Amino acid sequence: MFLSRQDVIDNFRKQKYICGPEISTVVYLSEQMQKPVLVEGPAGVGKTSLAGVWAEAAGLELIRMQCYEGLDEGKALYEWEYAKQLLYTQILKEKINEVISDCRGLREAVDRINRHEDIFFSKEFILPRPLLRAILSDKKVVLLIDEVDKADPEFEAFLLEVLSDFQVSVPELGTLRAKHVPNVVLTSNNSREMSDALKRRCLHLFIDFPPSEQEMEIVRLKVPDIDEKLARQVVDVIQKVRKIDLKKLPSISETLDWARALTILNADSLDQDLLKSTLNLFLKYEGDIKKVRANLHTLITTGEGKMN
């Protein structure tokens, strides 16, 4: 458990994740209050990686559940290992025959086997899915519920119960309570609005694209070999491009991919030709590329690019 907000910042930085006071405060309070964190913001700003970094920094296992349309309670919680049950049935065939050997009819045999069905519907034959794994874990874990906005509202309602009490009901086994309340991170790309009820149960965190200086710090940390002047130009261009009306704005990971690519090309600064030939590294739609090409003169004003 982190000792303070600064402790969060320091330990996240060791994992090469730059976080400001808002993120560190929410993470620290989440651990202290045992409340989930709902992280919203545009794609590619580090929402998903927050959970992984949290797990690494705290020395905890990360359990991830990817949400999608059609995800239901059964797929998120558990399933029975029918193959294993069948195998045990074959192995114990003689014992089963002994149990029903003196039965006088089919009904009596079925009733007698029913009295022993809890043997085959016990924890030995259950295959836990991410939610149940997090609840049954012998150690505290970080549970990532990724892109919860893609799940149906019905599944969101089910999550409310789990996140409130950290317990689930399995008809054959009864109520299973968490041995250790997990650190929970839910991410949303805002494809649909989350319910007020879910927001009430969570600490809310909005992560936006980082300001220039913070993005510069991320580039220096993740691409240590990059020329200082080139790094500054990369960040300046990305910040200007994000102000253009595009279908998809460049994410932080695309900033880093572009910076690494320019380093591989042995560039030490940007000019319009180099920028024009590498636009596809951070723009993913042809319409966006055409729109940015029309604004190249506004993105770079000084410097000459070099590459081998």
Short mmCIF file of C-alpha atoms in Angstrom, two decimals:
data_model
loop_
_atom_site.label_atom_id
_atom_site.label_comp_id
_atom_site.label_asym_id
_atom_site.label_seq_id
_atom_site.Cartn_x
_atom_site.Cartn_y
_atom_site.Cartn_z
CA MET A 1 0.00 0.00 0.00
CA PHE A 2 1.33 3.42 -0.89
CA LEU A 3 2.34 5.68 2.00
CA SER A 4 1.36 8.98 0.40
CA ARG A 5 0.50 10.67 -2.89
CA GLN A 6 4.18 11.42 -3.42
CA ASP A 7 4.92 7.73 -2.84
CA VAL A 8 2.54 6.95 -5.72
CA ILE A 9 4.31 9.45 -7.99
CA ASP A 10 7.75 8.08 -7.09
CA ASN A 11 6.82 4.41 -7.53
CA PHE A 12 4.94 5.04 -10.77
CA ARG A 13 7.95 6.91 -12.12
CA LYS A 14 10.12 3.84 -11.41
CA GLN A 15 7.75 2.04 -13.79
CA LYS A 16 8.28 4.86 -16.35
CA TYR A 17 4.77 6.27 -15.84
CA ILE A 18 4.59 10.01 -15.33
CA CYS A 19 1.60 10.97 -13.23
CA GLY A 20 0.53 14.29 -11.83
CA PRO A 21 -1.22 15.14 -8.57
CA GLU A 22 -4.70 14.23 -9.83
CA ILE A 23 -3.77 10.64 -10.69
CA SER A 24 -1.62 10.12 -7.59
CA THR A 25 -4.39 11.48 -5.34
CA VAL A 26 -7.05 9.19 -6.80
CA VAL A 27 -4.80 6.11 -6.63
CA TYR A 28 -3.79 6.84 -3.04
CA LEU A 29 -7.38 7.48 -1.92
CA SER A 30 -8.65 4.41 -3.76
CA GLU A 31 -6.35 2.20 -1.69
CA GLN A 32 -7.21 3.96 1.55
CA MET A 33 -10.98 3.98 0.94
CA GLN A 34 -11.13 0.62 -0.89
CA LYS A 35 -13.14 2.19 -3.70
CA PRO A 36 -12.84 1.39 -7.42
CA VAL A 37 -11.50 4.00 -9.84
CA LEU A 38 -13.47 4.85 -12.99
CA VAL A 39 -11.00 6.29 -15.52
CA GLU A 40 -12.39 8.16 -18.50
CA GLY A 41 -10.72 10.07 -21.30
CA PRO A 42 -9.75 9.82 -24.96
CA ALA A 43 -8.11 6.65 -26.28
CA GLY A 44 -4.36 6.39 -25.91
CA VAL A 45 -3.77 8.56 -22.85
CA GLY A 46 -2.68 5.75 -20.52
CA LYS A 47 -5.95 4.62 -18.91
CA THR A 48 -5.34 0.89 -19.36
CA SER A 49 -1.63 1.09 -18.58
CA LEU A 50 -2.50 2.81 -15.30
CA ALA A 51 -3.75 -0.52 -13.93
CA GLY A 52 -0.65 -2.39 -15.10
CA VAL A 53 1.69 0.19 -13.63
CA TRP A 54 -0.28 0.19 -10.38
CA ALA A 55 0.11 -3.58 -10.13
CA GLU A 56 3.83 -3.46 -10.91
CA ALA A 57 4.48 -0.58 -8.51
CA ALA A 58 2.61 -2.30 -5.67
CA GLY A 59 3.95 -5.79 -6.42
CA LEU A 60 0.47 -7.19 -7.07
CA GLU A 61 -0.95 -9.51 -9.70
CA LEU A 62 -2.94 -7.84 -12.48
CA ILE A 63 -6.19 -9.55 -13.48
CA ARG A 64 -7.75 -8.12 -16.63
CA MET A 65 -11.28 -8.43 -17.92
CA GLN A 66 -11.93 -7.04 -21.40
CA CYS A 67 -15.51 -5.86 -21.82
CA TYR A 68 -17.47 -6.23 -25.06
CA GLU A 69 -21.05 -6.22 -26.29
CA GLY A 70 -22.77 -9.40 -25.15
CA LEU A 71 -20.53 -9.99 -22.12
CA ASP A 72 -22.68 -11.48 -19.40
CA GLU A 73 -22.43 -12.57 -15.79
CA GLY A 74 -21.52 -16.15 -16.66
CA LYS A 75 -18.63 -15.22 -18.93
CA ALA A 76 -17.26 -12.78 -16.36
CA LEU A 77 -17.60 -15.01 -13.31
CA TYR A 78 -17.10 -18.74 -13.88
CA GLU A 79 -17.95 -21.87 -15.77
CA TRP A 80 -18.01 -25.50 -14.73
CA GLU A 81 -15.25 -27.78 -15.99
CA TYR A 82 -17.53 -30.31 -17.66
CA ALA A 83 -14.66 -32.28 -19.17
CA LYS A 84 -13.10 -32.72 -15.72
CA GLN A 85 -16.47 -33.68 -14.24
CA LEU A 86 -16.92 -36.30 -16.98
CA LEU A 87 -13.42 -37.66 -16.40
CA TYR A 88 -14.05 -38.03 -12.66
CA THR A 89 -17.38 -39.67 -13.41
CA GLN A 90 -15.60 -42.31 -15.47
CA ILE A 91 -12.89 -42.81 -12.83
CA LEU A 92 -15.49 -43.15 -10.07
CA LYS A 93 -17.79 -45.33 -12.16
CA GLU A 94 -17.46 -48.32 -9.83
CA LYS A 95 -18.16 -46.22 -6.76
CA ILE A 96 -21.25 -44.75 -8.44
CA ASN A 97 -22.45 -48.25 -9.28
CA GLU A 98 -22.03 -49.22 -5.62
CA VAL A 99 -24.16 -46.24 -4.55
CA ILE A 100 -27.08 -47.18 -6.80
CA SER A 101 -26.62 -50.97 -6.85
CA ASP A 102 -29.52 -51.68 -4.51
CA CYS A 103 -31.92 -49.14 -6.02
CA ARG A 104 -35.25 -50.61 -7.18
CA GLY A 105 -35.87 -48.25 -10.06
CA LEU A 106 -34.58 -45.35 -12.14
CA ARG A 107 -36.29 -42.69 -9.99
CA GLU A 108 -34.67 -44.01 -6.81
CA ALA A 109 -31.27 -44.13 -8.52
CA VAL A 110 -31.62 -40.53 -9.72
CA ASP A 111 -32.70 -39.36 -6.27
CA ARG A 112 -29.74 -41.09 -4.66
CA ILE A 113 -27.24 -39.57 -7.14
CA ASN A 114 -28.82 -36.14 -6.58
CA ARG A 115 -27.86 -36.41 -2.92
CA HIS A 116 -24.21 -36.55 -4.02
CA GLU A 117 -24.26 -33.93 -6.82
CA ASP A 118 -22.52 -31.33 -4.62
CA ILE A 119 -19.38 -33.44 -5.08
CA PHE A 120 -19.29 -32.55 -8.77
CA PHE A 121 -20.43 -28.94 -8.31
CA SER A 122 -17.77 -27.93 -5.80
CA LYS A 123 -14.79 -25.55 -5.99
CA GLU A 124 -12.68 -28.40 -7.40
CA PHE A 125 -14.69 -28.29 -10.63
CA ILE A 126 -15.21 -24.56 -11.05
CA LEU A 127 -13.21 -22.56 -13.58
CA PRO A 128 -13.10 -18.97 -12.32
CA ARG A 129 -13.21 -16.11 -14.80
CA PRO A 130 -11.58 -12.73 -14.06
CA LEU A 131 -14.14 -11.39 -11.56
CA LEU A 132 -14.25 -14.57 -9.50
CA ARG A 133 -10.45 -14.95 -9.72
CA ALA A 134 -10.07 -11.51 -8.16
CA ILE A 135 -12.56 -12.34 -5.41
CA LEU A 136 -11.10 -15.77 -4.59
CA SER A 137 -7.47 -14.71 -4.78
CA ASP A 138 -5.44 -15.47 -1.66
CA LYS A 139 -3.56 -12.20 -2.17
CA LYS A 140 -4.66 -8.68 -2.97
CA VAL A 141 -4.74 -8.03 -6.72
CA VAL A 142 -5.36 -5.20 -9.18
CA LEU A 143 -8.51 -5.90 -11.20
CA LEU A 144 -8.73 -4.09 -14.54
CA ILE A 145 -12.23 -3.92 -16.06
CA ASP A 146 -11.25 -2.52 -19.43
CA GLU A 147 -13.57 -0.54 -21.72
CA VAL A 148 -16.62 -1.00 -19.52
CA ASP A 149 -18.53 1.34 -21.84
CA LYS A 150 -18.56 -1.46 -24.46
CA ALA A 151 -20.54 -3.77 -22.14
CA ASP A 152 -24.33 -3.73 -22.08
CA PRO A 153 -26.18 -1.72 -19.40
CA GLU A 154 -27.38 -5.02 -17.89
CA PHE A 155 -23.80 -6.08 -17.22
CA GLU A 156 -23.04 -2.66 -15.75
CA ALA A 157 -25.93 -3.23 -13.31
CA PHE A 158 -24.42 -6.58 -12.31
CA LEU A 159 -21.07 -4.88 -11.71
CA LEU A 160 -22.74 -2.49 -9.27
CA GLU A 161 -23.51 -5.39 -6.94
CA VAL A 162 -20.03 -6.84 -7.20
CA LEU A 163 -18.27 -3.51 -6.66
CA SER A 164 -20.48 -2.62 -3.72
CA ASP A 165 -19.98 -5.74 -1.64
CA PHE A 166 -17.13 -7.56 -3.40
CA GLN A 167 -19.10 -10.76 -3.23
CA VAL A 168 -20.91 -12.95 -5.74
CA SER A 169 -23.48 -15.71 -5.53
CA VAL A 170 -22.90 -19.10 -7.12
CA PRO A 171 -26.13 -21.15 -6.77
CA GLU A 172 -24.30 -24.43 -6.11
CA LEU A 173 -21.77 -22.91 -3.67
CA GLY A 174 -23.57 -20.00 -2.03
CA THR A 175 -22.14 -16.52 -1.50
CA LEU A 176 -18.42 -16.08 -2.08
CA ARG A 177 -16.82 -13.03 -0.45
CA ALA A 178 -13.50 -11.45 -1.38
CA LYS A 179 -10.66 -12.52 0.89
CA HIS A 180 -8.89 -9.28 0.01
CA VAL A 181 -10.72 -6.33 -1.56
CA PRO A 182 -8.97 -5.82 -4.92
CA ASN A 183 -7.78 -2.50 -6.27
CA VAL A 184 -10.22 -2.01 -9.15
CA VAL A 185 -9.68 0.13 -12.25
CA LEU A 186 -12.53 0.56 -14.74
CA THR A 187 -11.73 2.31 -18.00
CA SER A 188 -14.12 3.98 -20.43
CA ASN A 189 -13.57 5.65 -23.80
CA ASN A 190 -16.96 7.35 -23.50
CA SER A 191 -18.63 5.36 -26.29
CA ARG A 192 -21.68 5.58 -24.03
CA GLU A 193 -22.41 7.41 -20.81
CA MET A 194 -21.83 5.46 -17.61
CA SER A 195 -24.71 5.39 -15.14
CA ASP A 196 -24.78 7.72 -12.15
CA ALA A 197 -25.01 4.67 -9.90
CA LEU A 198 -21.70 3.31 -11.18
CA LYS A 199 -20.05 6.71 -10.88
CA ARG A 200 -21.24 7.00 -7.28
CA ARG A 201 -19.51 3.75 -6.38
CA CYS A 202 -16.22 4.83 -7.91
CA LEU A 203 -13.64 7.55 -7.57
CA HIS A 204 -13.75 9.36 -10.88
CA LEU A 205 -10.61 10.23 -12.82
CA PHE A 206 -10.45 11.93 -16.20
CA ILE A 207 -7.13 11.60 -18.03
CA ASP A 208 -6.72 14.01 -20.93
CA PHE A 209 -3.84 14.41 -23.36
CA PRO A 210 -0.86 15.68 -21.36
CA PRO A 211 0.28 19.30 -21.56
CA SER A 212 3.44 20.03 -23.52
CA GLU A 213 5.94 19.84 -20.65
CA GLN A 214 4.52 16.58 -19.31
CA GLU A 215 4.53 14.98 -22.75
CA MET A 216 8.13 16.17 -23.18
CA GLU A 217 9.01 14.44 -19.91
CA ILE A 218 7.33 11.23 -21.10
CA VAL A 219 9.28 11.30 -24.38
CA ARG A 220 12.58 11.82 -22.56
CA LEU A 221 11.79 8.94 -20.19
CA LYS A 222 10.58 6.46 -22.82
CA VAL A 223 12.94 7.42 -25.68
CA PRO A 224 16.14 8.34 -23.83
CA ASP A 225 18.30 8.35 -26.99
CA ILE A 226 16.32 11.05 -28.78
CA ASP A 227 18.00 14.38 -29.54
CA GLU A 228 16.70 17.11 -27.22
CA LYS A 229 15.87 19.46 -30.09
CA LEU A 230 14.08 16.72 -32.01
CA ALA A 231 12.09 15.72 -28.92
CA ARG A 232 10.92 19.30 -28.48
CA GLN A 233 9.88 19.53 -32.14
CA VAL A 234 8.01 16.21 -31.97
CA VAL A 235 6.03 17.32 -28.94
CA ASP A 236 5.32 20.76 -30.42
CA VAL A 237 3.99 19.24 -33.65
CA ILE A 238 1.83 16.70 -31.81
CA GLN A 239 0.38 19.40 -29.57
CA LYS A 240 -0.48 21.54 -32.64
CA VAL A 241 -1.93 18.57 -34.55
CA ARG A 242 -4.27 17.81 -31.63
CA LYS A 243 -5.83 21.25 -32.12
CA ILE A 244 -6.85 20.37 -35.70
CA ASP A 245 -10.29 18.88 -36.25
CA LEU A 246 -9.33 15.25 -37.02
CA LYS A 247 -11.15 11.92 -36.96
CA LYS A 248 -8.54 10.51 -34.56
CA LEU A 249 -6.11 12.61 -32.58
CA PRO A 250 -2.60 11.18 -32.03
CA SER A 251 -2.25 9.35 -28.71
CA ILE A 252 0.75 9.33 -26.38
CA SER A 253 1.77 5.89 -27.63
CA GLU A 254 1.76 7.28 -31.20
CA THR A 255 3.91 10.21 -30.09
CA LEU A 256 6.39 7.69 -28.71
CA ASP A 257 6.25 5.52 -31.84
CA TRP A 258 7.00 8.58 -33.98
CA ALA A 259 9.84 9.66 -31.71
CA ARG A 260 11.39 6.16 -31.81
CA ALA A 261 11.02 6.01 -35.61
CA LEU A 262 12.77 9.35 -36.06
CA THR A 263 15.59 8.15 -33.81
CA ILE A 264 15.96 4.99 -35.91
CA LEU A 265 16.18 7.26 -38.98
CA ASN A 266 19.02 9.11 -37.22
CA ALA A 267 17.10 12.38 -37.43
CA ASP A 268 18.24 15.18 -35.15
CA SER A 269 15.60 17.71 -36.14
CA LEU A 270 12.43 18.01 -38.21
CA ASP A 271 11.77 19.75 -41.50
CA GLN A 272 8.63 19.70 -43.62
CA ASP A 273 9.86 16.89 -45.89
CA LEU A 274 10.66 14.60 -42.97
CA LEU A 275 7.38 15.46 -41.27
CA LYS A 276 5.43 14.84 -44.48
CA SER A 277 7.02 11.41 -45.01
CA THR A 278 6.34 10.24 -41.44
CA LEU A 279 2.81 11.54 -40.86
CA ASN A 280 1.45 7.99 -41.09
CA LEU A 281 3.26 7.09 -37.87
CA PHE A 282 0.85 9.13 -35.76
CA LEU A 283 -2.13 9.64 -38.09
CA LYS A 284 -4.24 6.59 -38.97
CA TYR A 285 -6.77 7.96 -41.46
CA GLU A 286 -6.02 9.23 -44.97
CA GLY A 287 -8.43 12.13 -44.50
CA ASP A 288 -6.52 13.23 -41.39
CA ILE A 289 -3.19 12.98 -43.23
CA LYS A 290 -4.48 15.17 -46.08
CA LYS A 291 -5.80 17.71 -43.62
CA VAL A 292 -2.48 17.91 -41.75
CA ARG A 293 -0.48 18.10 -45.01
CA ALA A 294 -2.44 21.23 -45.84
CA ASN A 295 -1.24 22.75 -42.57
CA LEU A 296 2.43 21.69 -42.65
CA HIS A 297 3.66 25.28 -42.87
CA THR A 298 2.01 26.04 -39.53
CA LEU A 299 3.51 23.02 -37.75
CA ILE A 300 7.23 23.61 -38.35
CA THR A 301 8.79 27.02 -38.63
CA THR A 302 12.50 26.34 -38.05
CA GLY A 303 15.10 23.56 -38.24
CA GLU A 304 16.32 21.18 -40.91
CA GLY A 305 15.90 17.44 -40.68
CA LYS A 306 18.67 14.93 -41.20
CA MET A 307 18.50 11.19 -41.62
CA ASN A 308 20.70 8.47 -42.99
#
